[in-house]
Amino acid sequence: MLDFSGLELNTSEPVYLQIVGYVKRQIFTGAAEQGNPLPSRRELAAMLKINPNTVQKAVRLMEEEGFVTTPKNSVSILQWSSSVFSEIQKEMTAGFAADFVKHAKENGLTLEEVIHLLRQEWEKGEY
Amino acid sequence: MVEAKGIWYLYDGFEFVLKDLTFSVPDGQIVGVLGANGAGKTTLLKILAGLLPSKEMKNEPVRVLIDGKPVQENYGEIAFVSEAGSWFRDLTPQQFGAFLADFYPHFDMAYYEKLLKFFELEEKPVKTMSKGQKSRVEVAAGVAKRTKYLIMDEPFLGKDMFTRQDFMQLLAGSLTGEETIFITTHEINEIENFIDRALILQNGKLAADIMLDTLRESGHSLTEKMKEVMGYRKDGFTEFLRTGE
């Protein structure tokens, strides 16, 4: 079953989008596998202390975006095609870079400085 | 569905506690009724639960409809959980449960017992319990009624942080998604992700009616919005400090 214990809800994004984003991240990083079942609506609602209808809203969106299917009378499972995977990949990487650039600009860094810092950090070999 | 069509409430015949509140709440929605002390939150909840009459002008239609009918015709589908408590002084939690099972058609005894155990409530007359324990009996009884409408006035009172969080898990895990919930609390952080909507009352008026998802999509948080609506002065303390100078 897909593990949701790593999802800490914040209070700035809609809850259903946080759930969808979390699942995408699990797919992107390889933590989630094809065919993994999602917890039941009730379990997830209890775990996250949210309205079961919010879970439902998240599941519906994930179905629409094509990485969750819910067979009749059964639990929802993760299932994605390679094109959906590359969509998720694009979203995750572009979003990451956009956030990074935003923070760098807020701190008044130039592109040259950022590249220099990145290289320094990258070559530290600590990660 | 709950429809409030211009609720007014007059206290003691001269002071308006609620002024022309209008909103409608579809089934399955969880609504936080928020605002400062004295804003009229408890009065509104009592009216929704049918415990206080909404003052009606002569020849005007009923101001609160629950599934199209006046509240008073829907008592069996409404549970009211409040600080004041609905338990009987001399009954033990179990005896109280047996009484409720007779009155409420969907009363869930198994769930009630699970809650009593979770809240570590002893089998003794409620009158001999502490304030916190009484409040737990009240909450257990309220949610175990399994009514379509659950109205909770400060359900976290007398509960420490861990009990509050555990209780929220039990509550969220017991819902089917059909229930409509109204909840007041000052513990905004406990319910911020639980509620779908916030009705913010100020001086008896509906100062804001907010859908949480929409609010967050526009880049705001509930606490921010509350500060804005309630006119919280974030530099109020500096004025206070300066008055001594």
mmCIF file of C-alpha atoms in Angstrom:
data_model
loop_
_atom_site.group_PDB
_atom_site.id
_atom_site.type_symbol
_atom_site.label_atom_id
_atom_site.label_comp_id
_atom_site.label_asym_id
_atom_site.label_seq_id
_atom_site.Cartn_x
_atom_site.Cartn_y
_atom_site.Cartn_z
ATOM 1 C CA MET A 1 0.000 0.000 0.000
ATOM 2 C CA LEU A 2 1.167 3.519 -0.762
ATOM 3 C CA ASP A 3 2.681 4.981 2.403
ATOM 4 C CA PHE A 4 1.284 8.372 3.379
ATOM 5 C CA SER A 5 3.211 8.735 6.620
ATOM 6 C CA GLY A 6 5.564 11.197 4.905
ATOM 7 C CA LEU A 7 2.767 13.631 4.103
ATOM 8 C CA GLU A 8 2.723 16.572 6.495
ATOM 9 C CA LEU A 9 -0.173 18.829 5.580
ATOM 10 C CA ASN A 10 0.491 22.542 5.366
ATOM 11 C CA THR A 11 -2.121 25.261 5.778
ATOM 12 C CA SER A 12 -1.426 27.200 2.598
ATOM 13 C CA GLU A 13 -2.394 24.811 -0.218
ATOM 14 C CA PRO A 14 -5.783 23.134 -0.742
ATOM 15 C CA VAL A 15 -5.656 19.770 1.046
ATOM 16 C CA TYR A 16 -6.753 17.725 -1.971
ATOM 17 C CA LEU A 17 -3.939 19.227 -4.061
ATOM 18 C CA GLN A 18 -1.430 18.383 -1.337
ATOM 19 C CA ILE A 19 -2.534 14.744 -1.518
ATOM 20 C CA VAL A 20 -2.276 14.702 -5.307
ATOM 21 C CA GLY A 21 1.140 16.383 -5.173
ATOM 22 C CA TYR A 22 2.370 13.879 -2.594
ATOM 23 C CA VAL A 23 1.340 10.903 -4.724
ATOM 24 C CA LYS A 24 2.979 12.430 -7.802
ATOM 25 C CA ARG A 25 6.178 12.895 -5.853
ATOM 26 C CA GLN A 26 6.096 9.232 -4.784
ATOM 27 C CA ILE A 27 5.710 8.210 -8.417
ATOM 28 C CA PHE A 28 8.422 10.586 -9.556
ATOM 29 C CA THR A 29 10.968 9.426 -6.965
ATOM 30 C CA GLY A 30 10.186 5.777 -7.511
ATOM 31 C CA ALA A 31 8.811 5.285 -3.971
ATOM 32 C CA ALA A 32 5.492 4.223 -5.506
ATOM 33 C CA GLU A 33 5.155 1.283 -7.848
ATOM 34 C CA GLN A 34 2.660 0.383 -10.534
ATOM 35 C CA GLY A 35 -0.276 -1.443 -8.986
ATOM 36 C CA ASN A 36 0.260 -0.104 -5.459
ATOM 37 C CA PRO A 37 -3.128 0.262 -3.744
ATOM 38 C CA LEU A 38 -4.117 3.508 -2.033
ATOM 39 C CA PRO A 39 -5.427 3.370 1.553
ATOM 40 C CA SER A 40 -9.215 3.412 1.786
ATOM 41 C CA ARG A 41 -10.998 6.740 1.852
ATOM 42 C CA ARG A 42 -11.762 6.292 5.545
ATOM 43 C CA GLU A 43 -8.211 5.308 6.504
ATOM 44 C CA LEU A 44 -6.720 8.263 4.726
ATOM 45 C CA ALA A 45 -9.306 10.642 6.196
ATOM 46 C CA ALA A 46 -8.485 9.401 9.711
ATOM 47 C CA MET A 47 -4.737 9.470 9.156
ATOM 48 C CA LEU A 48 -4.754 13.041 7.835
ATOM 49 C CA LYS A 49 -7.668 14.209 10.038
ATOM 50 C CA ILE A 50 -9.630 15.471 7.061
ATOM 51 C CA ASN A 51 -13.081 15.189 5.529
ATOM 52 C CA PRO A 52 -13.471 11.893 3.603
ATOM 53 C CA ASN A 53 -14.973 14.020 0.830
ATOM 54 C CA THR A 54 -11.612 15.766 0.486
ATOM 55 C CA VAL A 55 -9.956 12.377 -0.058
ATOM 56 C CA GLN A 56 -12.616 11.660 -2.647
ATOM 57 C CA LYS A 57 -11.859 14.931 -4.410
ATOM 58 C CA ALA A 58 -8.151 14.053 -4.549
ATOM 59 C CA VAL A 59 -8.842 10.552 -5.887
ATOM 60 C CA ARG A 60 -11.112 11.943 -8.570
ATOM 61 C CA LEU A 61 -8.427 14.369 -9.738
ATOM 62 C CA MET A 62 -5.789 11.617 -9.796
ATOM 63 C CA GLU A 63 -8.137 9.477 -11.884
ATOM 64 C CA GLU A 64 -8.640 12.358 -14.286
ATOM 65 C CA GLU A 65 -4.905 12.931 -14.554
ATOM 66 C CA GLY A 66 -4.479 9.266 -15.347
ATOM 67 C CA PHE A 67 -2.365 7.730 -12.601
ATOM 68 C CA VAL A 68 -5.053 6.219 -10.388
ATOM 69 C CA THR A 69 -7.741 3.770 -11.383
ATOM 70 C CA THR A 70 -10.549 2.454 -9.266
ATOM 71 C CA PRO A 71 -11.882 -0.907 -10.420
ATOM 72 C CA LYS A 72 -15.554 -1.510 -9.602
ATOM 73 C CA ASN A 73 -16.104 -2.442 -5.939
ATOM 74 C CA SER A 74 -12.430 -2.335 -5.181
ATOM 75 C CA VAL A 75 -9.752 -0.073 -3.753
ATOM 76 C CA SER A 76 -8.041 2.518 -5.933
ATOM 77 C CA ILE A 77 -4.658 1.530 -7.338
ATOM 78 C CA LEU A 78 -1.790 3.415 -8.921
ATOM 79 C CA GLN A 79 -1.379 2.867 -12.613
ATOM 80 C CA TRP A 80 0.259 5.135 -15.118
ATOM 81 C CA SER A 81 1.407 5.131 -18.718
ATOM 82 C CA SER A 82 4.796 6.384 -19.847
ATOM 83 C CA SER A 83 3.246 9.573 -21.187
ATOM 84 C CA VAL A 84 1.590 10.302 -17.830
ATOM 85 C CA PHE A 85 4.912 9.583 -16.131
ATOM 86 C CA SER A 86 6.740 12.100 -18.305
ATOM 87 C CA GLU A 87 4.027 14.674 -17.546
ATOM 88 C CA ILE A 88 4.617 14.128 -13.822
ATOM 89 C CA GLN A 89 8.358 14.259 -14.349
ATOM 90 C CA LYS A 90 8.076 17.536 -16.217
ATOM 91 C CA GLU A 91 5.833 19.022 -13.559
ATOM 92 C CA MET A 92 8.101 17.972 -10.697
ATOM 93 C CA THR A 93 11.336 19.196 -12.264
ATOM 94 C CA ALA A 94 9.997 22.431 -13.734
ATOM 95 C CA GLY A 95 8.252 23.252 -10.462
ATOM 96 C CA PHE A 96 11.422 22.573 -8.522
ATOM 97 C CA ALA A 97 13.504 24.856 -10.731
ATOM 98 C CA ALA A 98 10.850 27.586 -10.657
ATOM 99 C CA ASP A 99 10.774 27.571 -6.843
ATOM 100 C CA PHE A 100 14.528 27.613 -6.700
ATOM 101 C CA VAL A 101 14.852 30.543 -9.088
ATOM 102 C CA LYS A 102 12.141 32.441 -7.227
ATOM 103 C CA HIS A 103 13.983 32.081 -3.916
ATOM 104 C CA ALA A 104 17.315 32.990 -5.513
ATOM 105 C CA LYS A 105 15.822 36.157 -7.011
ATOM 106 C CA GLU A 106 14.155 37.079 -3.716
ATOM 107 C CA ASN A 107 17.586 36.889 -2.132
ATOM 108 C CA GLY A 108 18.980 39.173 -4.808
ATOM 109 C CA LEU A 109 21.346 36.604 -6.337
ATOM 110 C CA THR A 110 22.503 36.854 -9.945
ATOM 111 C CA LEU A 111 22.487 33.885 -12.316
ATOM 112 C CA GLU A 112 26.302 33.768 -12.190
ATOM 113 C CA GLU A 113 26.303 33.682 -8.409
ATOM 114 C CA VAL A 114 23.662 30.936 -8.378
ATOM 115 C CA ILE A 115 25.643 28.805 -10.838
ATOM 116 C CA HIS A 116 28.766 29.295 -8.778
ATOM 117 C CA LEU A 117 26.983 28.364 -5.548
ATOM 118 C CA LEU A 118 25.358 25.349 -7.173
ATOM 119 C CA ARG A 119 28.713 24.082 -8.446
ATOM 120 C CA GLN A 120 30.276 24.529 -5.021
ATOM 121 C CA GLU A 121 27.457 22.709 -3.271
ATOM 122 C CA TRP A 122 27.316 19.993 -5.948
ATOM 123 C CA GLU A 123 30.998 19.217 -5.685
ATOM 124 C CA LYS A 124 31.050 19.012 -1.902
ATOM 125 C CA GLY A 125 30.034 15.395 -2.315
ATOM 126 C CA GLU A 126 28.054 15.362 0.927
ATOM 127 C CA TYR A 127 24.803 14.148 -0.586
ATOM 128 C CA MET B 1 -29.015 20.601 3.319
ATOM 129 C CA VAL B 2 -29.225 23.487 5.756
ATOM 130 C CA GLU B 3 -30.761 26.748 4.645
ATOM 131 C CA ALA B 4 -30.545 29.830 6.833
ATOM 132 C CA LYS B 5 -32.616 32.633 5.417
ATOM 133 C CA GLY B 6 -31.920 35.769 7.352
ATOM 134 C CA ILE B 7 -31.548 34.645 10.956
ATOM 135 C CA TRP B 8 -32.014 37.387 13.534
ATOM 136 C CA TYR B 9 -31.711 36.799 17.224
ATOM 137 C CA LEU B 10 -32.698 39.254 19.851
ATOM 138 C CA TYR B 11 -31.375 38.738 23.353
ATOM 139 C CA ASP B 12 -33.399 40.027 26.287
ATOM 140 C CA GLY B 13 -35.664 41.833 23.877
ATOM 141 C CA PHE B 14 -33.273 44.611 22.978
ATOM 142 C CA GLU B 15 -29.799 43.429 22.045
ATOM 143 C CA PHE B 16 -29.292 41.863 18.641
ATOM 144 C CA VAL B 17 -26.961 38.882 18.954
ATOM 145 C CA LEU B 18 -27.395 37.737 15.361
ATOM 146 C CA LYS B 19 -28.138 40.017 12.456
ATOM 147 C CA ASP B 20 -29.574 38.721 9.229
ATOM 148 C CA LEU B 21 -27.442 35.617 8.691
ATOM 149 C CA THR B 22 -28.025 33.964 5.340
ATOM 150 C CA PHE B 23 -26.201 30.919 4.010
ATOM 151 C CA SER B 24 -26.892 27.448 2.755
ATOM 152 C CA VAL B 25 -24.836 24.359 3.378
ATOM 153 C CA PRO B 26 -25.004 21.280 1.157
ATOM 154 C CA ASP B 27 -24.829 17.734 2.540
ATOM 155 C CA GLY B 28 -21.377 16.492 3.453
ATOM 156 C CA GLN B 29 -19.857 19.905 4.017
ATOM 157 C CA ILE B 30 -17.825 20.643 7.152
ATOM 158 C CA VAL B 31 -18.235 24.204 8.308
ATOM 159 C CA GLY B 32 -16.163 26.042 10.892
ATOM 160 C CA VAL B 33 -18.110 28.779 12.673
ATOM 161 C CA LEU B 34 -15.385 31.169 13.755
ATOM 162 C CA GLY B 35 -15.042 34.543 15.393
ATOM 163 C CA ALA B 36 -14.154 36.257 18.636
ATOM 164 C CA ASN B 37 -15.889 35.548 21.932
ATOM 165 C CA GLY B 38 -19.315 37.132 21.951
ATOM 166 C CA ALA B 39 -19.604 37.160 18.164
ATOM 167 C CA GLY B 40 -22.717 34.982 18.324
ATOM 168 C CA LYS B 41 -21.225 31.593 17.436
ATOM 169 C CA THR B 42 -22.921 29.553 20.158
ATOM 170 C CA THR B 43 -26.232 31.303 19.583
ATOM 171 C CA LEU B 44 -26.067 30.437 15.890
ATOM 172 C CA LEU B 45 -25.281 26.782 16.634
ATOM 173 C CA LYS B 46 -28.161 26.563 19.089
ATOM 174 C CA ILE B 47 -30.546 27.966 16.506
ATOM 175 C CA LEU B 48 -29.303 25.483 13.896
ATOM 176 C CA ALA B 49 -29.814 22.688 16.427
ATOM 177 C CA GLY B 50 -33.306 23.948 17.172
ATOM 178 C CA LEU B 51 -32.485 24.714 20.794
ATOM 179 C CA LEU B 52 -33.290 28.394 20.415
ATOM 180 C CA PRO B 53 -35.974 29.839 18.189
ATOM 181 C CA SER B 54 -34.829 32.185 15.472
ATOM 182 C CA LYS B 55 -36.967 35.259 16.067
ATOM 183 C CA GLU B 56 -39.536 35.343 13.373
ATOM 184 C CA MET B 57 -41.510 38.302 12.222
ATOM 185 C CA LYS B 58 -45.209 37.665 11.981
ATOM 186 C CA ASN B 59 -46.391 35.968 8.803
ATOM 187 C CA GLU B 60 -42.871 35.276 7.673
ATOM 188 C CA PRO B 61 -41.651 31.848 6.739
ATOM 189 C CA VAL B 62 -39.404 29.789 9.032
ATOM 190 C CA ARG B 63 -35.816 31.037 8.942
ATOM 191 C CA VAL B 64 -33.920 27.762 9.228
ATOM 192 C CA LEU B 65 -34.717 24.772 7.087
ATOM 193 C CA ILE B 66 -33.066 21.396 7.407
ATOM 194 C CA ASP B 67 -33.772 19.215 4.413
ATOM 195 C CA GLY B 68 -36.608 21.549 3.584
ATOM 196 C CA LYS B 69 -38.273 21.270 6.991
ATOM 197 C CA PRO B 70 -38.137 23.336 10.184
ATOM 198 C CA VAL B 71 -35.408 22.185 12.583
ATOM 199 C CA GLN B 72 -37.995 21.149 15.150
ATOM 200 C CA GLU B 73 -39.222 18.422 12.793
ATOM 201 C CA ASN B 74 -35.705 17.045 12.404
ATOM 202 C CA TYR B 75 -34.451 16.574 15.979
ATOM 203 C CA GLY B 76 -33.684 12.889 15.395
ATOM 204 C CA GLU B 77 -31.166 13.830 12.691
ATOM 205 C CA ILE B 78 -29.301 16.491 14.668
ATOM 206 C CA ALA B 79 -26.708 15.988 17.377
ATOM 207 C CA PHE B 80 -25.587 18.950 19.442
ATOM 208 C CA VAL B 81 -22.320 18.657 21.330
ATOM 209 C CA SER B 82 -21.660 21.489 23.744
ATOM 210 C CA GLU B 83 -19.696 22.611 26.698
ATOM 211 C CA ALA B 84 -22.864 22.757 28.757
ATOM 212 C CA GLY B 85 -23.423 19.038 28.241
ATOM 213 C CA SER B 86 -26.534 17.012 27.569
ATOM 214 C CA TRP B 87 -25.775 14.125 29.956
ATOM 215 C CA PHE B 88 -27.777 13.370 33.072
ATOM 216 C CA ARG B 89 -26.026 13.918 36.355
ATOM 217 C CA ASP B 90 -26.813 10.578 37.913
ATOM 218 C CA LEU B 91 -26.308 8.305 34.924
ATOM 219 C CA THR B 92 -23.030 6.562 34.166
ATOM 220 C CA PRO B 93 -21.702 6.734 30.584
ATOM 221 C CA GLN B 94 -23.109 3.269 29.833
ATOM 222 C CA GLN B 95 -26.536 4.108 31.241
ATOM 223 C CA PHE B 96 -26.528 7.340 29.267
ATOM 224 C CA GLY B 97 -25.682 5.360 26.117
ATOM 225 C CA ALA B 98 -28.609 3.005 26.711
ATOM 226 C CA PHE B 99 -30.904 6.024 27.035
ATOM 227 C CA LEU B 100 -29.601 7.568 23.811
ATOM 228 C CA ALA B 101 -29.978 4.288 21.931
ATOM 229 C CA ASP B 102 -33.707 4.443 22.692
ATOM 230 C CA PHE B 103 -34.035 7.989 21.476
ATOM 231 C CA TYR B 104 -31.734 8.177 18.437
ATOM 232 C CA PRO B 105 -32.561 5.715 15.652
ATOM 233 C CA HIS B 106 -28.959 5.393 14.360
ATOM 234 C CA PHE B 107 -27.189 5.399 17.730
ATOM 235 C CA ASP B 108 -24.009 3.343 17.309
ATOM 236 C CA MET B 109 -23.388 1.560 20.618
ATOM 237 C CA ALA B 110 -20.186 -0.153 19.435
ATOM 238 C CA TYR B 111 -18.695 3.168 18.351
ATOM 239 C CA TYR B 112 -19.854 4.835 21.594
ATOM 240 C CA GLU B 113 -18.141 2.143 23.670
ATOM 241 C CA LYS B 114 -15.008 2.459 21.574
ATOM 242 C CA LEU B 115 -14.964 6.196 22.279
ATOM 243 C CA LEU B 116 -15.557 5.716 26.024
ATOM 244 C CA LYS B 117 -12.626 3.355 26.106
ATOM 245 C CA PHE B 118 -10.467 5.671 24.036
ATOM 246 C CA PHE B 119 -11.288 8.589 26.339
ATOM 247 C CA GLU B 120 -10.555 6.342 29.353
ATOM 248 C CA LEU B 121 -13.882 7.090 30.949
ATOM 249 C CA GLU B 122 -14.806 5.190 34.069
ATOM 250 C CA GLU B 123 -18.236 3.770 34.693
ATOM 251 C CA LYS B 124 -19.424 6.224 37.344
ATOM 252 C CA PRO B 125 -22.119 8.901 37.538
ATOM 253 C CA VAL B 126 -21.262 11.805 35.278
ATOM 254 C CA LYS B 127 -21.760 14.290 38.112
ATOM 255 C CA THR B 128 -18.701 12.864 39.884
ATOM 256 C CA MET B 129 -16.459 13.449 36.872
ATOM 257 C CA SER B 130 -14.032 16.279 36.156
ATOM 258 C CA LYS B 131 -14.900 18.971 33.623
ATOM 259 C CA GLY B 132 -12.636 17.391 31.007
ATOM 260 C CA GLN B 133 -14.176 13.948 31.517
ATOM 261 C CA LYS B 134 -17.711 15.321 31.256
ATOM 262 C CA SER B 135 -16.792 16.985 27.991
ATOM 263 C CA ARG B 136 -15.541 13.635 26.688
ATOM 264 C CA VAL B 137 -18.827 11.928 27.560
ATOM 265 C CA GLU B 138 -20.580 14.704 25.679
ATOM 266 C CA VAL B 139 -18.422 14.300 22.575
ATOM 267 C CA ALA B 140 -18.705 10.486 22.588
ATOM 268 C CA ALA B 141 -22.490 10.668 22.933
ATOM 269 C CA GLY B 142 -22.771 13.311 20.228
ATOM 270 C CA VAL B 143 -20.811 11.605 17.491
ATOM 271 C CA ALA B 144 -22.167 8.108 18.318
ATOM 272 C CA LYS B 145 -25.669 9.343 17.533
ATOM 273 C CA ARG B 146 -24.594 9.029 13.886
ATOM 274 C CA THR B 147 -26.956 11.763 12.886
ATOM 275 C CA LYS B 148 -26.848 13.425 9.521
ATOM 276 C CA TYR B 149 -26.124 16.766 11.189
ATOM 277 C CA LEU B 150 -23.470 17.177 13.827
ATOM 278 C CA ILE B 151 -23.196 20.506 15.598
ATOM 279 C CA MET B 152 -20.202 20.878 17.878
ATOM 280 C CA ASP B 153 -19.586 23.821 20.187
ATOM 281 C CA GLU B 154 -15.975 23.865 21.410
ATOM 282 C CA PRO B 155 -15.466 20.080 21.340
ATOM 283 C CA PHE B 156 -11.774 20.403 22.270
ATOM 284 C CA LEU B 157 -12.410 22.092 25.602
ATOM 285 C CA GLY B 158 -10.482 20.475 28.430
ATOM 286 C CA LYS B 159 -8.523 18.203 26.090
ATOM 287 C CA ASP B 160 -4.765 18.331 25.771
ATOM 288 C CA MET B 161 -2.978 18.480 22.428
ATOM 289 C CA PHE B 162 -2.590 14.722 21.984
ATOM 290 C CA THR B 163 -6.181 13.978 22.939
ATOM 291 C CA ARG B 164 -7.334 16.637 20.492
ATOM 292 C CA GLN B 165 -5.343 15.110 17.670
ATOM 293 C CA ASP B 166 -6.437 11.568 18.474
ATOM 294 C CA PHE B 167 -10.008 12.718 18.716
ATOM 295 C CA MET B 168 -9.793 14.371 15.296
ATOM 296 C CA GLN B 169 -8.560 11.077 13.849
ATOM 297 C CA LEU B 170 -11.431 9.150 15.403
ATOM 298 C CA LEU B 171 -13.909 11.751 14.192
ATOM 299 C CA ALA B 172 -12.536 11.959 10.643
ATOM 300 C CA GLY B 173 -12.302 8.170 10.450
ATOM 301 C CA SER B 174 -15.899 7.718 11.554
ATOM 302 C CA LEU B 175 -17.428 9.902 8.868
ATOM 303 C CA THR B 176 -19.048 8.520 5.756
ATOM 304 C CA GLY B 177 -18.934 11.807 3.842
ATOM 305 C CA GLU B 178 -22.715 12.251 4.084
ATOM 306 C CA GLU B 179 -22.626 14.127 7.384
ATOM 307 C CA THR B 180 -22.881 17.875 7.569
ATOM 308 C CA ILE B 181 -20.881 19.333 10.439
ATOM 309 C CA PHE B 182 -20.820 22.722 12.110
ATOM 310 C CA ILE B 183 -17.964 23.244 14.513
ATOM 311 C CA THR B 184 -16.811 26.181 16.635
ATOM 312 C CA THR B 185 -13.409 26.268 18.240
ATOM 313 C CA HIS B 186 -10.561 28.575 19.091
ATOM 314 C CA GLU B 187 -8.153 25.780 18.165
ATOM 315 C CA ILE B 188 -8.054 26.846 14.523
ATOM 316 C CA ASN B 189 -4.976 24.752 13.817
ATOM 317 C CA GLU B 190 -6.837 21.545 14.754
ATOM 318 C CA ILE B 191 -9.561 22.082 12.174
ATOM 319 C CA GLU B 192 -7.939 24.166 9.434
ATOM 320 C CA ASN B 193 -7.490 21.167 7.181
ATOM 321 C CA PHE B 194 -10.697 19.476 8.326
ATOM 322 C CA ILE B 195 -13.221 22.150 7.431
ATOM 323 C CA ASP B 196 -14.336 22.898 3.874
ATOM 324 C CA ARG B 197 -15.719 26.257 4.702
ATOM 325 C CA ALA B 198 -15.498 28.982 7.330
ATOM 326 C CA LEU B 199 -18.293 31.275 8.425
ATOM 327 C CA ILE B 200 -16.696 34.149 10.289
ATOM 328 C CA LEU B 201 -19.010 36.018 12.620
ATOM 329 C CA GLN B 202 -18.344 39.433 13.952
ATOM 330 C CA ASN B 203 -20.717 41.333 16.210
ATOM 331 C CA GLY B 204 -23.550 39.064 15.135
ATOM 332 C CA LYS B 205 -22.997 39.589 11.430
ATOM 333 C CA LEU B 206 -21.666 37.194 8.864
ATOM 334 C CA ALA B 207 -18.393 38.986 8.212
ATOM 335 C CA ALA B 208 -17.059 36.376 5.780
ATOM 336 C CA ASP B 209 -18.157 33.140 4.147
ATOM 337 C CA ILE B 210 -15.090 31.377 2.807
ATOM 338 C CA MET B 211 -14.368 28.177 0.926
ATOM 339 C CA LEU B 212 -10.973 26.987 2.142
ATOM 340 C CA ASP B 213 -9.808 25.594 -1.211
ATOM 341 C CA THR B 214 -10.648 28.824 -3.027
ATOM 342 C CA LEU B 215 -8.982 30.893 -0.321
ATOM 343 C CA ARG B 216 -5.777 28.880 -0.512
ATOM 344 C CA GLU B 217 -5.762 28.812 -4.298
ATOM 345 C CA SER B 218 -5.707 32.593 -4.186
ATOM 346 C CA GLY B 219 -2.620 32.430 -1.967
ATOM 347 C CA HIS B 220 -4.145 33.163 1.449
ATOM 348 C CA SER B 221 -4.426 31.227 4.661
ATOM 349 C CA LEU B 222 -7.337 31.068 7.066
ATOM 350 C CA THR B 223 -5.478 32.777 9.904
ATOM 351 C CA GLU B 224 -4.490 35.627 7.595
ATOM 352 C CA LYS B 225 -8.050 35.997 6.440
ATOM 353 C CA MET B 226 -9.379 35.961 9.991
ATOM 354 C CA LYS B 227 -6.968 38.673 11.040
ATOM 355 C CA GLU B 228 -8.084 40.757 8.078
ATOM 356 C CA VAL B 229 -11.803 40.221 8.636
ATOM 357 C CA MET B 230 -11.675 40.705 12.382
ATOM 358 C CA GLY B 231 -9.510 43.815 12.065
ATOM 359 C CA TYR B 232 -6.691 42.406 14.162
ATOM 360 C CA ARG B 233 -4.049 45.072 14.681
ATOM 361 C CA LYS B 234 -0.698 43.399 14.565
ATOM 362 C CA ASP B 235 1.007 46.461 16.022
ATOM 363 C CA GLY B 236 -1.556 46.773 18.831
ATOM 364 C CA PHE B 237 1.063 45.874 21.402
ATOM 365 C CA THR B 238 3.336 48.772 20.446
ATOM 366 C CA GLU B 239 0.543 51.224 21.200
ATOM 367 C CA PHE B 240 0.045 49.508 24.523
ATOM 368 C CA LEU B 241 3.718 49.707 25.322
ATOM 369 C CA ARG B 242 3.857 53.368 24.364
ATOM 370 C CA THR B 243 0.902 54.476 26.450
ATOM 371 C CA GLY B 244 3.110 54.257 29.523
ATOM 372 C CA GLU B 245 5.593 56.736 28.129
#
